[in-house]
């Protein structure tokens, strides 16, 4: 049997500028590309028309076609529990090594630990690489060596680190430019002859896995220079398409963070700042995995949430009587997307006006967002609830009316998503803003006092 190196794709679904794949192709053994539809994740998805599963399936089909037509190779796609799948592969192939890109979520780290153990019992090395972020936690540290928990100093050090190492790269026209070493691409095409030659391998259909296609449209993976150039001026207005909508592509790695961050550095510092937030929350989850189930600041775990199921339902359906909140929730329910400004407003409303546990909202967003990412979603929710790293202090309660006046003053966004707004069919506000604000302040104060008692 021919010895092979396996490259295991996870959230890095591209055949260009892929750190782990590049290393595997340079390893000397032919590379068998692998993807596992993970039942540990898929079994928990309630919606069998989940757009993210269709997106994954389509992306993998395209990658498989490219591997077959351009490289005489294929993509091995399995459906099952990762460790069981790896065990089966050990019987089917003579595996020299397994290569993959690192994932920083608690479940992924546990899974990879088990994979490493299994492989090492069989004398097979498991090589992992940084690909999903520009900097991992330990690369952006304070002077005392600890990791940051506050964004602004983190972002300063993040930017300074770019200058540590500078590389000269050649573009497709043969022109050389200097770029930060950390943005350097990991070219795959140059080593593509090392993909394992194989006949096309059949892949499971969506139906085989119990899923169905969806009508939800996936945002494009390309974005115009103009949009990024104007990002700082348009990003806060939900009625205009002033943000990139690249979230789902960053999530599944269908675009390279290195390439986008490099462009951002040239075109728009505010856009780059958002990509730094992404690294920031990724390292928070990596270093403080308790945030996945508890408050980053433990004293916020003492807040007594009201958790009224009927009120939660009205929020989910976009029927709160607060038009900016309802527009956001309906945008999310219809498209799988919600504008960042409105994510902040709806999250603040749920946690502070309704006093519903941020974890309920976080779970709802996780179900609906195309770009759902545990680290950023958790970071956003804990920010809104006041329990997070750079949290909005609890006494600052977003006023949905003034947010609307500032960011949707002509009601354009609201009218797009709440057509009955302004008619009798639109509900009255489900809570009075002033009362809800006072109630929130009292509840938070009591909760925080309990932790000090
Ligand atoms: C309550 C709440 C929940 C959120 N949940 C998620 C989530 O599940 N997944 C997610 O990627 N982002 C999340 N965000 C952050 C942000 O809202 C989205 O990244 C952004 O709206 C996605 O739209 P875009 O691709 O057009 O972003 P752009 O504004 O074009 O930004 C470009 C990219 O930068 C990153 N980014 C932007 N803002 C942030 C941020 N505040 N934190 C971390 N990364 C950021 C994303 O990868 C984004 O795609 C959440 C924010 C809040 C307040």
Coordinates of C-alpha atoms and ligand atoms in Angstrom, one line a residue:
X1 CA 0.0 0.0 0.0
X2 CA 1.2 3.5 -0.9
X3 CA 2.1 5.7 2.2
X4 CA 0.0 8.9 2.3
X5 CA -0.2 12.0 4.3
X6 CA -3.7 13.0 5.2
X7 CA -4.8 16.6 5.2
X8 CA -7.9 17.0 7.4
X9 CA -10.0 20.1 6.4
X10 CA -12.2 21.6 9.0
X11 CA -12.8 25.4 9.0
X12 CA -10.3 26.1 6.2
X13 CA -12.2 25.1 3.1
X14 CA -9.9 26.4 0.4
X15 CA -7.3 25.1 -1.9
X16 CA -5.2 28.3 -1.9
X17 CA -3.2 30.0 0.8
X18 CA -3.8 27.2 3.3
X19 CA -1.0 26.7 5.9
X20 CA -1.6 23.1 6.9
X21 CA -2.4 21.9 3.4
X22 CA 0.8 23.6 2.1
X23 CA 2.8 21.9 4.8
X24 CA 1.2 18.5 4.0
X25 CA 2.0 18.9 0.3
X26 CA 5.6 19.7 1.0
X27 CA 5.9 16.6 3.3
X28 CA 7.1 14.2 0.6
X29 CA 4.1 11.8 0.7
X30 CA 1.1 12.0 -1.6
X31 CA -1.7 13.9 0.2
X32 CA -5.1 12.5 0.7
X33 CA -7.5 15.4 1.3
X34 CA -10.2 14.5 3.9
X35 CA -13.3 16.2 5.3
X36 CA -15.5 14.7 8.0
X37 CA -19.1 15.7 8.4
X38 CA -19.1 15.6 12.2
X39 CA -22.1 13.9 13.8
X40 CA -21.2 15.4 17.1
X41 CA -22.1 18.8 15.6
X42 CA -24.7 17.8 12.9
X43 CA -26.9 15.7 15.3
X44 CA -27.5 18.9 17.4
X45 CA -28.8 21.0 14.5
X46 CA -32.6 21.1 14.8
X47 CA -33.3 22.7 11.4
X48 CA -32.8 20.1 8.7
X49 CA -32.7 22.9 6.1
X50 CA -29.7 24.5 7.9
X51 CA -28.1 26.8 5.4
X52 CA -24.7 26.3 6.8
X53 CA -24.8 22.6 6.1
X54 CA -25.8 23.2 2.5
X55 CA -23.1 25.8 2.2
X56 CA -20.5 23.3 3.5
X57 CA -21.8 20.6 1.2
X58 CA -21.7 22.9 -1.9
X59 CA -18.2 24.1 -1.0
X60 CA -16.9 20.6 -0.6
X61 CA -18.5 19.5 -3.9
X62 CA -16.7 22.4 -5.6
X63 CA -13.4 21.6 -4.0
X64 CA -13.8 17.9 -4.9
X65 CA -14.5 18.9 -8.5
X66 CA -11.4 21.2 -8.6
X67 CA -9.2 18.4 -7.1
X68 CA -10.5 15.9 -9.7
X69 CA -10.4 18.1 -12.8
X70 CA -7.2 20.1 -12.0
X71 CA -5.1 17.7 -10.0
X72 CA -6.3 14.1 -10.9
X73 CA -7.0 13.7 -7.2
X74 CA -10.2 13.7 -5.2
X75 CA -11.6 14.6 -1.7
X76 CA -12.5 11.9 0.7
X77 CA -15.7 13.1 2.5
X78 CA -17.0 10.9 5.4
X79 CA -20.0 11.3 7.7
X80 CA -19.6 10.1 11.2
X81 CA -17.9 10.7 14.5
X82 CA -14.3 11.9 13.8
X83 CA -12.4 9.5 16.0
X84 CA -14.4 6.5 14.5
X85 CA -13.7 7.8 11.0
X86 CA -10.0 8.2 11.8
X87 CA -10.0 4.6 13.2
X88 CA -11.5 3.3 9.9
X89 CA -9.0 5.2 7.8
X90 CA -6.1 3.6 9.7
X91 CA -7.4 0.3 8.4
X92 CA -7.9 1.6 4.8
X93 CA -4.8 3.6 4.2
X94 CA -1.1 3.4 5.1
X95 CA -0.9 6.8 6.8
X96 CA 2.5 8.5 7.4
X97 CA 1.1 11.6 9.1
X98 CA -2.0 13.7 9.6
X99 CA -1.9 17.4 8.9
X100 CA -4.6 19.9 10.0
X101 CA -5.1 23.6 11.0
X102 CA -5.8 24.4 14.6
X103 CA -9.2 25.2 15.9
X104 CA -9.5 27.0 19.3
X105 CA -13.1 26.0 20.4
X106 CA -13.3 23.8 23.5
X107 CA -15.0 20.9 21.6
X108 CA -12.5 21.1 18.8
X109 CA -9.5 21.1 21.2
X110 CA -10.9 18.0 22.9
X111 CA -11.6 16.2 19.6
X112 CA -8.0 17.0 18.4
X113 CA -6.6 15.8 21.7
X114 CA -8.3 12.4 21.1
X115 CA -7.2 12.3 17.5
X116 CA -3.6 13.0 18.5
X117 CA -3.8 10.2 21.1
X118 CA -5.2 7.7 18.7
X119 CA -2.7 8.6 16.0
X120 CA 0.3 8.5 18.4
X121 CA -0.8 5.0 19.6
X122 CA -0.3 4.0 16.0
X123 CA 3.0 5.8 15.7
X124 CA 1.5 8.5 13.4
X125 CA 2.4 12.2 14.0
X126 CA -0.4 14.8 14.1
X127 CA 0.9 18.1 12.7
X128 CA -1.2 21.2 13.4
X129 CA -0.8 24.7 12.0
X130 CA -2.0 28.3 12.6
X131 CA -4.3 29.3 9.7
X132 CA -7.6 30.6 11.1
X133 CA -6.2 33.7 12.8
X134 CA -3.3 36.1 12.2
X135 CA -2.0 35.7 15.8
X136 CA -2.7 33.0 18.3
X137 CA -3.0 33.9 22.0
X138 CA 0.6 33.5 23.0
X139 CA 1.8 35.6 20.1
X140 CA 0.2 38.8 21.4
X141 CA 1.2 39.1 25.0
X142 CA 1.6 41.8 27.7
X143 CA 5.1 42.6 28.9
X144 CA 4.6 40.2 31.8
X145 CA 3.9 37.4 29.3
X146 CA 0.2 37.1 30.2
X147 CA -2.5 37.3 27.5
X148 CA -4.8 40.4 27.1
X149 CA -8.3 40.6 28.2
X150 CA -8.9 44.3 27.1
X151 CA -9.2 45.0 23.4
X152 CA -7.4 48.4 23.0
X153 CA -4.0 47.5 24.3
X154 CA -4.4 44.0 22.6
X155 CA -5.0 45.7 19.3
X156 CA -2.0 48.0 19.8
X157 CA 0.4 45.1 20.4
X158 CA -1.3 43.1 17.6
X159 CA -0.5 45.9 15.1
X160 CA 3.0 46.3 16.4
X161 CA 3.7 42.6 16.0
X162 CA 3.1 42.9 12.3
X163 CA 6.3 44.9 12.0
X164 CA 8.4 42.2 13.8
X165 CA 9.1 40.3 10.6
X166 CA 8.8 41.6 7.1
X167 CA 8.9 39.4 4.0
X168 CA 9.4 40.3 0.3
X169 CA 6.8 38.6 -1.9
X170 CA 6.3 38.5 -5.7
X171 CA 2.8 39.0 -7.1
X172 CA 1.4 37.3 -10.2
X173 CA 2.9 40.1 -12.4
X174 CA 6.4 39.5 -11.0
X175 CA 6.4 42.7 -8.9
X176 CA 7.9 42.4 -5.5
X177 CA 6.4 44.1 -2.4
X178 CA 7.2 44.0 1.3
X179 CA 4.6 42.5 3.6
X180 CA 4.4 41.4 7.1
X181 CA 5.6 37.9 7.5
X182 CA 2.3 37.1 9.2
X183 CA 0.4 37.9 6.0
X184 CA 2.6 35.8 3.8
X185 CA 0.5 33.4 1.7
X186 CA 1.0 29.6 1.9
X187 CA 0.8 28.7 -1.8
X188 CA -0.8 25.3 -2.6
X189 CA -0.7 25.4 -6.4
X190 CA 3.1 25.3 -6.4
X191 CA 3.0 21.8 -4.8
X192 CA -0.3 20.5 -6.3
X193 CA 1.4 17.6 -8.0
X194 CA 1.7 16.0 -4.6
X195 CA -2.1 15.5 -4.2
X196 CA -2.7 11.7 -4.1
X197 CA -3.8 10.6 -7.6
X198 CA -7.1 8.9 -7.3
X199 CA -10.4 8.1 -9.1
X200 CA -13.3 10.4 -8.0
X201 CA -14.5 9.3 -4.6
X202 CA -18.3 9.4 -4.1
X203 CA -19.4 11.8 -1.3
X204 CA -22.5 11.5 0.9
X205 CA -25.5 13.6 -0.2
X206 CA -27.3 16.1 2.0
X207 CA -30.2 13.6 2.2
X208 CA -27.8 10.8 3.3
X209 CA -27.1 13.0 6.3
X210 CA -30.7 13.8 6.9
X211 CA -30.5 17.4 5.6
X212 CA -32.2 19.3 2.8
X213 CA -31.2 22.2 0.6
X214 CA -32.2 25.7 1.6
X215 CA -33.4 28.9 -0.2
X216 CA -31.2 31.2 1.9
X217 CA -28.7 33.0 -0.2
X218 CA -25.1 32.9 0.8
X219 CA -23.2 36.2 0.6
X220 CA -20.5 36.5 -2.0
X221 CA -16.9 35.7 -1.0
X222 CA -15.7 38.7 -2.8
X223 CA -16.0 42.3 -1.8
X224 CA -15.3 45.5 -3.7
X225 CA -12.3 47.7 -2.9
X226 CA -14.7 50.6 -2.7
X227 CA -16.8 49.1 0.0
X228 CA -13.7 48.4 2.2
X229 CA -12.3 51.9 1.5
X230 CA -15.6 53.5 2.7
X231 CA -16.1 50.9 5.5
X232 CA -15.6 53.4 8.4
X233 CA -18.2 55.7 6.9
X234 CA -20.9 53.2 6.1
X235 CA -20.5 50.3 8.6
X236 CA -23.0 51.6 11.2
X237 CA -26.0 52.2 8.9
X238 CA -28.0 49.0 8.7
X239 CA -30.1 50.1 5.7
X240 CA -27.0 50.3 3.4
X241 CA -24.7 47.5 2.4
X242 CA -21.7 49.0 4.0
X243 CA -20.1 46.0 5.6
X244 CA -18.4 43.1 3.8
X245 CA -20.8 40.2 4.7
X246 CA -17.7 38.0 4.7
X247 CA -18.5 36.5 8.1
X248 CA -19.5 33.0 6.8
X249 CA -16.4 32.8 4.7
X250 CA -14.1 33.7 7.6
X251 CA -16.0 31.1 9.6
X252 CA -15.5 28.2 7.2
X253 CA -12.2 29.5 5.8
X254 CA -13.5 29.8 2.3
X255 CA -11.3 33.0 2.2
X256 CA -7.9 33.6 3.7
X257 CA -7.7 35.8 6.8
X258 CA -4.1 36.7 5.8
X259 CA -5.1 38.0 2.4
X260 CA -8.0 40.0 3.8
X261 CA -6.0 41.5 6.7
X262 CA -3.3 42.5 4.3
X263 CA -5.8 44.3 2.1
X264 CA -7.4 45.9 5.1
X265 CA -4.1 47.3 6.3
X266 CA -3.7 49.0 2.9
X267 CA -7.3 50.2 2.6
X268 CA -9.1 50.8 5.8
X269 CA -7.9 50.8 9.4
X270 CA -11.4 50.5 10.8
X271 CA -12.0 47.3 8.8
X272 CA -8.7 45.9 10.0
X273 CA -9.8 46.7 13.6
X274 CA -12.8 44.4 13.1
X275 CA -10.5 41.6 12.0
X276 CA -8.4 42.2 15.1
X277 CA -11.6 41.8 17.2
X278 CA -12.0 38.4 15.6
X279 CA -8.5 37.4 16.7
X280 CA -9.2 38.9 20.1
X281 CA -12.3 36.9 20.8
X282 CA -10.7 33.7 19.4
X283 CA -7.9 34.1 21.9
X284 CA -10.3 34.9 24.8
X285 CA -12.2 31.6 24.1
X286 CA -8.9 29.7 23.8
X287 CA -7.5 31.1 27.1
X288 CA -10.7 31.4 29.0
X289 CA -12.8 28.5 27.8
X290 CA -15.2 28.9 30.8
X291 CA -16.8 31.8 28.8
X292 CA -18.6 29.2 26.6
X293 CA -21.0 28.4 29.5
X294 CA -20.4 31.1 32.1
X295 CA -19.7 34.9 32.4
X296 CA -16.2 36.0 31.7
X297 CA -16.5 38.0 35.0
X298 CA -17.8 35.5 37.5
X299 CA -19.7 38.1 39.6
X300 CA -22.2 38.4 36.7
X301 CA -23.3 34.8 37.2
X302 CA -25.3 36.1 40.2
X303 CA -27.8 38.1 38.2
X304 CA -31.4 36.8 38.6
X305 CA -32.7 36.6 35.1
X306 CA -36.5 36.8 34.6
X307 CA -36.3 34.3 31.7
X308 CA -40.0 34.7 30.6
X309 CA -40.5 32.1 27.8
X310 CA -43.4 34.1 26.2
X311 CA -41.3 37.3 26.1
X312 CA -38.4 35.4 24.6
X313 CA -40.7 34.1 21.9
X314 CA -41.8 37.6 21.0
X315 CA -38.1 38.7 20.8
X316 CA -37.3 35.7 18.5
X317 CA -40.2 36.5 16.2
X318 CA -39.5 40.2 16.0
X319 CA -42.8 41.2 17.7
X320 CA -41.5 43.3 20.6
X321 CA -43.1 46.6 19.5
X322 CA -39.6 48.1 19.4
X323 CA -39.2 48.5 15.6
X324 CA -35.4 48.5 15.4
X325 CA -35.3 45.3 17.5
X326 CA -38.0 43.7 15.4
X327 CA -36.4 44.6 12.1
X328 CA -33.1 43.0 13.3
X329 CA -34.8 39.8 14.4
X330 CA -36.8 39.5 11.2
X331 CA -33.7 40.2 9.1
X332 CA -32.0 37.3 11.0
X333 CA -34.9 34.9 10.6
X334 CA -35.2 35.6 6.9
X335 CA -31.6 35.8 5.7
X336 CA -29.4 34.3 8.4
X337 CA -27.7 37.7 8.7
X338 CA -28.1 40.7 11.1
X339 CA -26.2 43.9 10.9
X340 CA -23.6 44.4 13.7
X341 CA -25.2 47.6 15.0
X342 CA -28.5 45.8 15.3
X343 CA -27.0 42.7 16.8
X344 CA -25.8 45.0 19.6
X345 CA -29.3 46.6 20.0
X346 CA -31.2 43.3 19.9
X347 CA -28.8 41.6 22.4
X348 CA -29.0 44.6 24.7
X349 CA -32.8 44.6 24.6
X350 CA -33.0 40.9 25.4
X351 CA -30.6 41.0 28.3
X352 CA -31.3 44.4 29.8
X353 CA -34.9 45.3 28.8
X354 CA -36.3 41.8 29.2
X355 CA -33.7 40.4 31.7
X356 CA -33.4 37.2 29.8
X357 CA -30.2 35.2 30.2
X358 CA -27.6 36.1 27.5
X359 CA -27.1 32.4 26.9
X360 CA -30.7 32.1 25.5
X361 CA -30.0 34.8 23.0
X362 CA -26.6 33.4 22.2
X363 CA -28.1 30.0 21.5
X364 CA -30.8 31.6 19.2
X365 CA -28.1 33.5 17.2
X366 CA -26.1 30.3 17.0
X367 CA -29.0 28.5 15.4
X368 CA -29.7 31.3 12.9
X369 CA -26.6 33.1 12.0
X370 CA -24.8 32.0 8.8
X371 CA -21.6 33.4 10.2
X372 CA -22.1 31.9 13.7
X373 CA -18.8 31.6 15.4
X374 CA -18.6 30.5 19.0
X375 CA -15.9 32.9 20.0
X376 CA -17.3 36.1 18.3
X377 CA -20.9 35.3 19.2
X378 CA -20.1 34.7 22.8
X379 CA -17.9 37.8 22.9
X380 CA -20.8 39.9 21.4
X381 CA -23.4 38.5 23.8
X382 CA -21.2 38.9 26.9
X383 CA -20.4 42.4 25.8
X384 CA -24.1 43.3 25.5
X385 CA -24.9 41.7 28.8
X386 CA -22.1 43.5 30.6
X387 CA -20.5 40.2 31.7
X388 CA -17.7 40.1 29.2
X389 CA -14.2 41.4 28.6
X390 CA -14.6 44.9 27.2
X391 CA -18.2 45.0 28.4
X392 CA -20.7 47.8 28.0
X393 CA -21.0 48.7 31.7
X394 CA -24.3 47.5 33.1
X395 CA -25.6 51.0 33.9
X396 CA -25.3 51.9 30.2
X397 CA -28.6 50.5 28.8
X398 CA -29.0 51.1 25.0
X399 CA -32.1 53.1 24.3
X400 CA -33.7 51.5 21.2
X401 CA -35.4 54.8 20.2
X402 CA -32.2 56.9 20.3
X403 CA -30.3 54.1 18.5
X404 CA -33.0 54.2 15.8
X405 CA -32.7 58.0 15.5
X406 CA -29.0 57.8 15.2
X407 CA -28.6 54.8 12.8
X408 CA -31.9 54.5 11.0
X409 CA -33.3 58.0 11.1
X410 CA -35.5 57.7 8.0
X411 CA -36.8 54.3 9.1
X412 CA -35.4 52.8 5.9
X413 CA -34.1 49.6 7.5
X414 CA -37.2 49.3 9.7
X415 CA -39.6 49.6 6.8
X416 CA -37.7 47.0 4.9
X417 CA -38.2 44.4 7.6
X418 CA -41.3 45.6 9.4
X419 CA -43.8 46.5 6.7
X420 CA -46.7 46.9 9.1
X421 CA -44.8 49.5 11.2
X422 CA -46.9 52.6 11.6
X423 CA -50.2 50.7 11.2
X424 CA -52.6 49.3 13.8
X425 CA -51.2 45.8 13.0
X426 CA -47.9 46.7 14.6
X427 CA -47.8 45.8 18.4
X428 CA -47.4 48.3 21.2
X429 CA -44.0 48.1 23.0
X430 CA -44.0 45.0 25.1
X431 CA -42.2 46.9 28.0
X432 CA -41.9 50.5 28.8
X433 CA -38.3 51.6 28.2
X434 CA -38.0 53.7 31.4
X435 CA -39.4 51.0 33.6
X436 CA -37.3 48.3 32.0
X437 CA -34.2 50.4 32.4
X438 CA -34.8 51.0 36.1
X439 CA -35.7 47.3 36.6
X440 CA -32.4 46.3 34.9
X441 CA -30.3 48.6 37.0
X442 CA -31.9 47.3 40.2
X443 CA -31.5 43.6 39.2
X444 CA -27.9 44.0 38.1
X445 CA -27.0 45.9 41.3
X446 CA -28.6 43.2 43.5
X447 CA -26.9 40.4 41.5
X448 CA -23.5 42.1 41.8
X449 CA -24.0 42.8 45.5
X450 CA -24.8 39.1 46.1
X451 CA -21.4 38.2 44.7
X452 CA -19.7 40.5 47.1
X453 CA -21.7 39.3 50.1
Ligands
LIG1 C1 -24.5 39.8 19.9 C2 -23.5 39.7 18.8 C3 -23.3 38.4 18.2 C4 -22.3 38.3 17.2 N1 -22.1 37.0 16.7 C5 -21.2 36.8 15.8 C6 -20.9 35.5 15.2 O1 -21.5 34.6 15.6 N2 -20.0 35.4 14.3 C7 -19.2 36.5 13.9 O2 -18.4 36.4 13.0 N3 -19.4 37.7 14.4 C8 -20.4 37.9 15.3 N4 -20.6 39.2 15.8 C9 -19.7 40.3 15.4 C10 -20.2 41.1 14.2 O3 -21.5 41.5 14.4 C11 -20.2 40.3 12.9 O4 -18.9 39.8 12.7 C12 -20.5 41.1 11.6 O5 -21.7 41.8 11.8 C13 -20.6 40.2 10.4 O6 -20.9 41.0 9.3 P1 -19.9 41.3 8.2 O7 -19.3 40.0 7.7 O8 -20.5 42.2 7.2 O9 -18.8 42.1 9.0 P2 -17.8 43.3 8.7 O10 -18.3 44.5 9.4 O11 -17.6 43.5 7.2 O12 -16.5 42.8 9.3 C14 -15.5 41.9 8.7 C15 -15.3 40.7 9.5 O13 -14.6 41.1 10.7 C16 -15.0 40.3 11.8 N5 -15.8 41.1 12.8 C17 -16.5 42.2 12.6 N6 -16.9 42.7 13.8 C18 -16.6 41.8 14.7 C19 -16.7 41.7 16.1 N7 -17.4 42.7 16.8 N8 -16.2 40.7 16.8 C20 -15.5 39.7 16.1 N9 -15.3 39.7 14.8 C21 -15.8 40.8 14.1 C22 -16.0 39.2 11.2 O14 -15.2 38.1 10.8 C23 -16.5 40.0 10.0 O15 -17.0 39.1 8.9 C24 -21.5 39.4 16.8 C25 -21.8 40.6 17.4 C26 -22.7 40.8 18.4 C27 -23.0 42.1 19.0

